[in-house]
Amino acid sequence: MARTQEQRKAATRAGLLDAAADQFARKGFHAVSTDAVAEAANRTTGALYAHFGSKEGLLFALVDDYRDATADAVTASVPDPGDLDGIIAAAWDHIIAASHAPGSPWLLLEMELWLHGARNDRIGRQLAERYAHVRGDLADGLTAWAHAHDTKLVAPAPELATRALSFLLGAALQHRLDAASVTAGEVIDAVHLLVTEPRRHP
Amino acid sequence: MARTQEQRKAATRAGLLDAAADQFARKGFHAVSTDAVAEAANRTTGALYAHFGSKEGLLFALVDDYRDATADAVTASVPDPGDLDGIIAAAWDHIIAASHAPGSPWLLLEMELWLHGARNDRIGRQLAERYAHVRGDLADGLTAWAHAHDTKLVAPAPELATRALSFLLGAALQHRLDAASVTAGEVIDAVHLLVTEPRRHP
DNA sequence: CCACATAGATAATCGGTGCTATATTTCTGG
DNA sequence: CCAGAAATATAGCACCGATTATCTATGTGG
């Protein structure tokens, strides 16, 4: 096990952040003890405090990492930009399902962090950047799609991106509480409607 | 002060619930102590525990009350069913602004409770009912509007209600982190688009 | 190999918090 | 008015959890 110090450090840091993400998502920041996070990462609070200084520092680091890491995860998971409905369906799947690790409560962490962002300026700014980044990627995807299909977008791409993201988020919230209340088909229809030229004439 | 016991009790209960709603919204359930809630209501933890038995009991009661109280607040706040854009604008204002008490973090409480609902079956069911109720009211409003204007809705009213609610929620989330990222006009346009027959000129 | 530096583990402190047992105030029925 | 009941207050306990010194292990440069 001749790991370099740097590797060791990075591994613990990553492990702690992963554990924190998981626990914070499942139980909420304040309901999770530093011991619980450390134990889940097979480390101790000593390591945690050496890395992050405080429990809040752990949260800040998590938000930072989170912003950089998952920013383009949604858009990257999209298969190919051929079929718009396919893209929407993939995005929807990605949001409501755990995406990466099965059972990982993605949406829960998203909302947990959103709440902290709404209550803490520093976190709020980080998240705002993150959302802006996601919208940017989405907007790029839309313009690329429109270009590839020789279609004109009904509104500026950034606005359409905001539209799509808004709808997907809100639908996911409702879906989580009552899966029957929102079907994938309805989501696809609605986002399609928000983004494309109306097919019918007045 | 010859208040009857019943009045006293009811007032205390209401005061505690109000204080809990406010504090939970601002800081989060686990970050708020029972003492803090009691003090904010000018009572003591003795009264709190006599009424709700436990801190979690207070949360349950809050969710219950919340469901019944604010269910039709959104739809009731709508001025008159004449102008659809006006209705949407009012709903949007209601969601992003504090609605009732100025400065009351409505959306924060909404999301705080949503998180607890996603983590706790009992709360989740309550909230699911609440959301269903809101959608129901919204759907009724839409059918009434369509009827009054002799228009046909593009899809079944319940689906349109889900659409509108989805978009409004998701837009509110983004708006809270970055007010500039979502404008009222964009919201109105989008919801309009989701609900009405496509038309090229106003 | 060996001193040093760095990463991580241990264990104790200390304030805070949920909750309970008991006292006190406030109403009600006679 | 006055018991008894109901609503709320008071005080304190038992525990937990964030933080911090301090100690041990692990890699590193000479």
Coordinates of C-alpha atoms (C1' of nucleotides) in Angstrom, one line a residue:
Chain A
M1 CA 0.0 0.0 0.0
A2 CA 2.6 2.5 -1.0
R3 CA 0.2 5.3 -1.6
T4 CA 1.6 8.8 -1.7
Q5 CA 0.5 11.3 0.9
E6 CA -1.3 13.3 -1.7
Q7 CA -3.3 10.3 -2.8
R8 CA -4.2 9.4 0.8
K9 CA -5.3 12.9 1.5
A10 CA -7.3 13.2 -1.7
A11 CA -9.0 9.8 -1.1
T12 CA -10.1 10.7 2.4
R13 CA -11.3 14.1 1.3
A14 CA -13.3 12.5 -1.5
G15 CA -14.6 9.8 0.9
L16 CA -15.7 12.3 3.4
L17 CA -17.4 14.4 0.8
D18 CA -19.2 11.4 -0.6
A19 CA -20.3 10.3 2.8
A20 CA -21.5 13.8 3.6
A21 CA -23.4 14.1 0.4
D22 CA -25.2 10.8 1.0
Q23 CA -26.0 11.5 4.7
F24 CA -27.0 15.1 4.2
A25 CA -29.3 14.1 1.4
R26 CA -30.9 11.3 3.4
K27 CA -31.2 12.9 6.8
G28 CA -30.4 16.6 6.4
F29 CA -27.4 18.5 7.4
H30 CA -28.4 19.3 11.0
A31 CA -29.6 15.8 11.6
V32 CA -26.3 14.2 10.7
S33 CA -23.4 14.2 13.2
T34 CA -19.8 14.7 12.2
D35 CA -19.1 11.3 13.7
A36 CA -21.7 9.7 11.4
V37 CA -20.1 11.3 8.3
A38 CA -16.6 10.3 9.4
E39 CA -17.6 6.7 10.2
A40 CA -19.4 6.4 6.9
A41 CA -16.2 7.3 5.2
N42 CA -14.1 5.0 7.4
R43 CA -12.4 7.9 9.0
T44 CA -12.7 9.8 12.2
T45 CA -13.7 13.3 13.1
G46 CA -10.0 14.1 13.5
A47 CA -9.6 13.7 9.7
L48 CA -12.7 15.6 9.1
Y49 CA -11.7 18.6 11.1
A50 CA -8.2 18.5 9.7
H51 CA -9.7 18.7 6.2
F52 CA -12.6 21.1 6.6
G53 CA -12.2 22.9 9.9
S54 CA -15.8 22.7 10.9
K55 CA -19.0 21.0 10.0
E56 CA -20.1 24.1 8.1
G57 CA -16.8 24.0 6.2
L58 CA -17.6 20.5 5.1
L59 CA -20.9 21.8 3.8
F60 CA -19.2 24.6 1.9
A61 CA -16.7 22.2 0.4
L62 CA -19.5 19.9 -0.6
V63 CA -21.3 22.7 -2.4
D64 CA -18.2 23.7 -4.2
D65 CA -17.4 20.2 -5.3
Y66 CA -21.0 19.7 -6.2
R67 CA -21.1 22.7 -8.4
D68 CA -18.1 21.7 -10.4
A69 CA -18.9 18.0 -10.6
T70 CA -22.6 17.7 -11.5
A71 CA -22.9 20.8 -13.5
D72 CA -22.9 19.1 -16.9
A73 CA -23.9 15.6 -15.6
V74 CA -27.4 16.2 -16.8
T75 CA -26.6 17.4 -20.2
A76 CA -23.8 14.9 -20.6
S77 CA -26.1 12.0 -19.9
V78 CA -28.2 12.8 -22.9
P79 CA -27.8 10.1 -25.6
D80 CA -27.6 11.9 -28.9
P81 CA -29.2 15.2 -29.9
G82 CA -31.4 13.7 -32.6
D83 CA -34.7 13.2 -31.0
L84 CA -35.9 16.0 -28.8
D85 CA -38.4 13.9 -26.9
G86 CA -35.6 11.4 -26.2
I87 CA -33.5 14.1 -24.8
I88 CA -36.3 15.3 -22.5
A89 CA -37.0 11.8 -21.4
A90 CA -33.4 11.3 -20.5
A91 CA -33.2 14.5 -18.6
W92 CA -36.4 13.6 -16.7
D93 CA -35.1 10.1 -15.9
H94 CA -31.9 11.7 -14.7
I95 CA -33.6 14.0 -12.4
I96 CA -36.2 11.7 -10.8
A97 CA -34.0 8.6 -10.7
A98 CA -30.8 8.5 -8.8
S99 CA -28.8 8.8 -12.0
H100 CA -25.3 7.7 -11.0
A101 CA -25.4 5.5 -7.9
P102 CA -28.6 3.6 -7.6
G103 CA -30.6 4.7 -4.6
S104 CA -28.6 7.9 -4.3
P105 CA -31.1 10.6 -3.4
W106 CA -30.1 13.1 -5.9
L107 CA -33.1 15.3 -5.7
L108 CA -33.0 15.3 -1.9
L109 CA -29.5 16.6 -1.9
E110 CA -30.4 19.1 -4.5
M111 CA -33.2 20.5 -2.3
E112 CA -31.2 20.2 0.9
L113 CA -28.5 22.4 -0.7
W114 CA -31.1 24.7 -2.2
L115 CA -32.5 25.4 1.3
H116 CA -29.1 26.1 2.7
G117 CA -28.5 28.3 -0.3
A118 CA -31.6 30.2 0.4
R119 CA -30.5 30.7 4.0
N120 CA -26.8 31.4 3.5
D121 CA -25.5 34.0 1.0
R122 CA -22.3 32.2 0.3
I123 CA -23.9 28.9 -0.5
G124 CA -26.7 30.8 -2.4
R125 CA -24.2 32.4 -4.7
Q126 CA -22.4 29.1 -5.4
L127 CA -25.7 27.4 -6.2
A128 CA -26.8 30.3 -8.4
E129 CA -23.6 29.9 -10.4
R130 CA -24.3 26.2 -10.7
Y131 CA -27.8 26.7 -11.9
A132 CA -26.6 29.3 -14.4
H133 CA -24.1 26.8 -15.6
V134 CA -26.6 24.1 -16.1
R135 CA -28.9 26.5 -17.9
G136 CA -26.0 27.5 -20.1
D137 CA -25.3 23.9 -21.1
L138 CA -28.9 23.3 -21.7
A139 CA -29.1 26.4 -23.9
D140 CA -26.1 25.3 -25.9
G141 CA -27.8 21.9 -26.4
L142 CA -30.9 23.5 -27.6
T143 CA -29.2 25.8 -30.1
A144 CA -27.2 22.8 -31.4
W145 CA -30.4 20.8 -31.7
A146 CA -32.2 23.6 -33.5
H147 CA -29.2 24.1 -35.8
A148 CA -29.0 20.4 -36.6
H149 CA -32.7 20.3 -37.4
D150 CA -32.9 23.6 -39.2
T151 CA -35.5 24.9 -36.9
K152 CA -35.9 28.2 -35.3
L153 CA -36.3 28.3 -31.5
V154 CA -39.5 30.0 -30.3
A155 CA -37.5 32.2 -27.9
P156 CA -33.9 32.9 -27.0
A157 CA -32.1 29.7 -26.0
P158 CA -31.3 30.9 -22.5
E159 CA -35.0 31.6 -21.8
L160 CA -35.9 28.2 -23.2
A161 CA -33.4 26.6 -21.0
T162 CA -34.8 28.3 -18.0
R163 CA -38.3 27.2 -19.0
A164 CA -37.2 23.5 -19.4
L165 CA -35.3 23.5 -16.1
S166 CA -38.2 25.1 -14.3
F167 CA -40.6 22.6 -15.4
L168 CA -38.4 19.6 -14.8
L169 CA -37.6 20.7 -11.3
G170 CA -41.2 21.5 -10.3
A171 CA -42.4 18.3 -11.9
A172 CA -39.8 16.3 -10.0
L173 CA -40.9 17.8 -6.7
Q174 CA -44.4 16.7 -7.2
H175 CA -43.3 13.3 -8.6
R176 CA -41.3 12.6 -5.5
L177 CA -44.3 13.0 -3.2
D178 CA -46.8 11.3 -5.5
A179 CA -45.3 9.4 -8.5
A180 CA -48.8 9.0 -10.0
S181 CA -49.3 12.7 -10.2
V182 CA -46.8 13.3 -13.0
T183 CA -46.2 10.9 -15.8
A184 CA -43.2 10.9 -18.0
G185 CA -45.4 11.4 -21.1
E186 CA -46.9 14.5 -19.6
V187 CA -43.5 15.9 -18.8
I188 CA -42.3 15.3 -22.3
D189 CA -45.3 16.9 -23.8
A190 CA -45.0 19.9 -21.7
V191 CA -41.3 20.5 -22.2
H192 CA -41.7 19.9 -25.9
L193 CA -44.4 22.6 -25.9
L194 CA -42.3 25.0 -24.0
V195 CA -39.4 24.7 -26.4
T196 CA -40.6 24.1 -29.9
E197 CA -42.6 26.1 -32.3
P198 CA -46.3 25.3 -32.0
R199 CA -47.2 22.8 -34.7
R200 CA -50.6 24.1 -35.3
H201 CA -51.6 27.4 -36.8
P202 CA -54.0 29.9 -35.3
Chain B
M1 CA -58.9 38.9 30.7
A2 CA -61.7 36.4 31.1
R3 CA -60.8 34.1 28.3
T4 CA -62.2 30.7 28.4
Q5 CA -59.9 27.8 28.7
E6 CA -60.7 26.7 25.2
Q7 CA -59.7 30.0 23.8
R8 CA -56.5 30.1 25.8
K9 CA -55.6 26.6 24.6
A10 CA -56.4 27.4 21.0
A11 CA -54.5 30.6 21.1
T12 CA -51.4 28.9 22.5
R13 CA -51.6 26.2 20.0
A14 CA -51.9 28.6 17.1
G15 CA -49.1 30.7 18.5
L16 CA -46.8 27.8 18.8
L17 CA -47.6 26.6 15.3
D18 CA -47.1 30.0 13.8
A19 CA -43.8 30.4 15.6
A20 CA -42.8 26.9 14.5
A21 CA -43.6 27.6 10.9
D22 CA -41.6 30.8 11.0
Q23 CA -38.6 29.3 12.7
F24 CA -38.6 26.1 10.8
A25 CA -38.7 28.0 7.5
R26 CA -35.9 30.4 8.4
K27 CA -33.5 27.9 10.1
G28 CA -34.8 24.4 9.4
F29 CA -36.4 22.0 11.8
H30 CA -33.3 20.5 13.3
A31 CA -31.6 23.8 13.8
V32 CA -34.4 25.2 15.9
S33 CA -34.8 24.3 19.5
T34 CA -38.1 23.7 21.2
D35 CA -37.1 26.5 23.6
A36 CA -36.7 28.9 20.7
V37 CA -40.2 28.0 19.3
A38 CA -41.8 28.3 22.7
E39 CA -40.1 31.6 23.4
A40 CA -41.1 33.0 20.0
A41 CA -44.7 32.2 20.9
N42 CA -44.4 33.7 24.4
R43 CA -44.8 30.3 25.9
T44 CA -42.6 27.7 27.5
T45 CA -41.6 24.2 26.5
G46 CA -44.1 23.0 29.1
A47 CA -47.0 24.2 27.0
L48 CA -45.4 22.9 23.8
Y49 CA -45.0 19.4 25.2
A50 CA -48.5 19.5 26.7
H51 CA -49.8 20.3 23.2
F52 CA -47.7 18.2 20.9
G53 CA -45.9 15.6 23.0
S54 CA -42.7 15.9 21.1
K55 CA -40.8 18.1 18.7
E56 CA -41.7 15.7 15.9
G57 CA -45.3 15.9 17.0
L58 CA -45.1 19.7 16.6
L59 CA -43.9 19.1 13.0
F60 CA -46.7 16.7 12.3
A61 CA -49.3 19.1 13.6
L62 CA -47.7 21.9 11.5
V63 CA -48.0 19.8 8.3
D64 CA -51.6 18.9 9.1
D65 CA -52.5 22.5 9.7
Y66 CA -50.5 23.7 6.8
R67 CA -52.3 21.3 4.5
D68 CA -55.7 22.6 5.5
A69 CA -54.9 26.2 5.7
T70 CA -52.9 27.2 2.7
A71 CA -54.4 24.7 0.3
D72 CA -56.6 27.2 -1.5
A73 CA -54.6 30.3 -0.5
V74 CA -53.0 30.5 -3.8
T75 CA -56.1 30.1 -5.9
A76 CA -58.1 32.3 -3.5
S77 CA -55.7 35.2 -3.9
V78 CA -56.4 35.4 -7.6
P79 CA -58.3 38.6 -8.3
D80 CA -60.9 37.7 -10.9
P81 CA -60.9 35.0 -13.5
G82 CA -61.1 37.4 -16.4
D83 CA -57.5 37.8 -17.5
L84 CA -55.4 34.7 -17.6
D85 CA -52.2 36.6 -17.6
G86 CA -53.3 38.4 -14.6
I87 CA -54.1 35.2 -12.8
I88 CA -50.7 33.8 -13.6
A89 CA -49.0 36.9 -12.5
A90 CA -50.9 36.9 -9.2
A91 CA -50.0 33.2 -8.6
W92 CA -46.3 34.0 -9.4
D93 CA -46.3 36.9 -7.0
H94 CA -47.9 34.8 -4.4
I95 CA -45.3 32.1 -4.7
I96 CA -42.1 34.3 -4.8
A97 CA -43.3 37.0 -2.5
A98 CA -44.1 36.4 1.1
S99 CA -47.9 36.4 0.3
H100 CA -49.5 36.9 3.7
A101 CA -47.1 38.3 6.3
P102 CA -44.4 40.4 4.6
G103 CA -41.0 38.7 5.0
S104 CA -42.6 35.4 5.8
P105 CA -40.5 32.8 4.0
W106 CA -43.2 30.9 2.3
L107 CA -41.2 29.1 -0.2
L108 CA -38.6 28.1 2.4
L109 CA -41.2 26.5 4.6
E110 CA -42.6 24.8 1.5
M111 CA -39.3 23.3 0.7
E112 CA -38.4 22.5 4.3
L113 CA -41.6 20.5 4.6
W114 CA -41.1 18.9 1.2
L115 CA -37.8 17.6 2.3
H116 CA -39.3 16.1 5.5
G117 CA -42.1 14.7 3.3
A118 CA -39.6 13.0 1.1
R119 CA -37.9 11.5 4.1
N120 CA -40.9 10.6 6.2
D121 CA -43.8 8.6 4.8
R122 CA -46.4 10.1 7.1
I123 CA -45.5 13.7 6.2
G124 CA -45.1 12.7 2.6
R125 CA -48.6 11.4 2.4
Q126 CA -50.0 14.6 4.0
L127 CA -48.1 16.8 1.5
A128 CA -49.1 14.7 -1.4
E129 CA -52.7 15.2 -0.5
R130 CA -52.0 18.9 -0.1
Y131 CA -50.5 19.2 -3.5
A132 CA -53.3 17.2 -5.0
H133 CA -55.7 19.6 -3.4
V134 CA -53.9 22.6 -4.8
R135 CA -53.9 21.0 -8.3
G136 CA -57.6 20.3 -7.9
D137 CA -58.4 24.0 -7.1
L138 CA -56.2 25.0 -10.0
A139 CA -57.9 22.7 -12.4
D140 CA -61.3 24.0 -11.3
G141 CA -60.1 27.5 -11.9
L142 CA -58.9 26.6 -15.3
T143 CA -62.1 24.9 -16.4
A144 CA -64.1 27.8 -15.1
W145 CA -61.9 30.2 -17.0
A146 CA -62.2 28.2 -20.2
H147 CA -65.9 28.0 -19.8
A148 CA -66.3 31.7 -19.2
H149 CA -64.2 32.4 -22.3
D150 CA -65.7 29.8 -24.5
T151 CA -62.3 28.3 -25.1
K152 CA -61.3 24.7 -25.2
L153 CA -58.4 23.6 -23.0
V154 CA -55.5 22.0 -24.8
A155 CA -55.5 19.1 -22.4
P156 CA -57.5 17.8 -19.5
A157 CA -57.7 20.4 -16.7
P158 CA -55.9 18.3 -14.1
E159 CA -52.9 17.8 -16.4
L160 CA -52.8 21.6 -17.1
A161 CA -52.9 22.2 -13.4
T162 CA -49.9 20.0 -12.9
R163 CA -48.1 21.7 -15.7
A164 CA -48.7 25.1 -14.3
L165 CA -47.8 24.1 -10.8
S166 CA -44.6 22.4 -11.9
F167 CA -43.4 25.4 -13.8
L168 CA -44.2 27.9 -11.1
L169 CA -42.5 25.8 -8.5
G170 CA -39.3 25.2 -10.5
A171 CA -39.2 28.8 -11.6
A172 CA -39.6 30.0 -8.0
L173 CA -36.6 27.8 -6.9
Q174 CA -34.4 29.4 -9.5
H175 CA -35.7 32.9 -8.8
R176 CA -34.9 32.5 -5.1
L177 CA -31.3 31.9 -5.8
D178 CA -30.9 34.4 -8.6
A179 CA -33.8 36.8 -9.1
A180 CA -32.5 37.9 -12.4
S181 CA -32.5 34.4 -13.9
V182 CA -36.3 34.4 -14.1
T183 CA -38.5 37.4 -14.9
A184 CA -42.2 37.6 -14.3
G185 CA -42.8 38.1 -18.0
E186 CA -41.1 34.9 -18.9
V187 CA -43.1 33.0 -16.3
I188 CA -46.3 34.4 -17.6
D189 CA -45.4 33.6 -21.2
A190 CA -44.4 30.1 -20.3
V191 CA -47.5 29.2 -18.2
H192 CA -49.7 30.8 -20.8
L193 CA -48.1 28.6 -23.4
L194 CA -48.6 25.5 -21.3
V195 CA -52.2 26.1 -20.7
T196 CA -53.8 27.7 -23.7
E197 CA -54.3 26.8 -27.3
P198 CA -51.2 27.9 -29.3
R199 CA -51.8 31.1 -31.1
R200 CA -49.6 33.3 -33.2
H201 CA -51.1 36.7 -32.3
P202 CA -52.5 38.0 -29.0
Chain C
dC1 C1' 17.7 3.9 7.6
dC2 C1' 16.5 7.8 10.1
dA3 C1' 14.7 12.4 11.6
dC4 C1' 11.0 15.1 10.1
dA5 C1' 6.6 16.4 8.3
dT6 C1' 2.1 15.3 7.5
dA7 C1' -2.3 12.6 7.8
dG8 C1' -5.3 10.6 10.7
dA9 C1' -6.9 8.6 15.4
dT10 C1' -8.2 9.1 20.4
dA11 C1' -10.3 10.9 24.1
dA12 C1' -12.0 14.6 26.9
dT13 C1' -14.5 19.0 27.2
dC14 C1' -18.4 21.8 27.2
dG15 C1' -22.4 23.9 25.7
dG16 C1' -26.9 23.0 24.2
dT17 C1' -31.3 20.4 23.7
dG18 C1' -35.1 17.1 24.1
dC19 C1' -37.8 15.8 27.4
dT20 C1' -39.9 15.0 32.2
dA21 C1' -41.5 15.6 37.0
dT22 C1' -43.3 18.9 39.6
dA23 C1' -45.1 23.5 40.9
dT24 C1' -48.0 27.4 39.8
dT25 C1' -51.4 29.9 37.6
dT26 C1' -55.9 30.2 35.3
dC27 C1' -60.4 28.8 34.6
dT28 C1' -65.1 26.3 35.7
dG29 C1' -69.0 24.2 38.1
dG30 C1' -71.5 24.4 42.1
Chain D
dC1 C1' -66.1 32.0 46.9
dC2 C1' -64.1 27.7 46.6
dA3 C1' -62.5 23.0 45.5
dG4 C1' -60.9 20.5 41.6
dA5 C1' -59.5 20.4 36.9
dA6 C1' -57.1 22.2 33.1
dA7 C1' -53.4 25.0 31.0
dT8 C1' -48.9 26.7 31.5
dA9 C1' -44.4 27.6 34.0
dT10 C1' -40.2 26.1 36.3
dA11 C1' -36.2 23.5 37.1
dG12 C1' -33.3 20.0 36.1
dC13 C1' -31.6 15.6 34.2
dA14 C1' -29.5 12.8 30.8
dC15 C1' -27.6 12.8 26.7
dC16 C1' -25.6 14.0 22.4
dG17 C1' -22.7 16.2 19.4
dA18 C1' -19.3 19.9 17.7
dT19 C1' -14.9 21.1 18.7
dT20 C1' -10.1 20.6 20.3
dA21 C1' -5.6 18.9 22.4
dT22 C1' -2.9 15.4 22.1
dC23 C1' -1.1 11.2 20.4
dT24 C1' 0.0 7.6 16.8
dA25 C1' 0.9 6.0 12.2
dT26 C1' 2.4 6.8 7.7
dG27 C1' 4.8 8.5 4.0
dT28 C1' 9.3 11.5 2.6
dG29 C1' 13.8 13.7 1.9
dG30 C1' 18.5 13.2 2.9

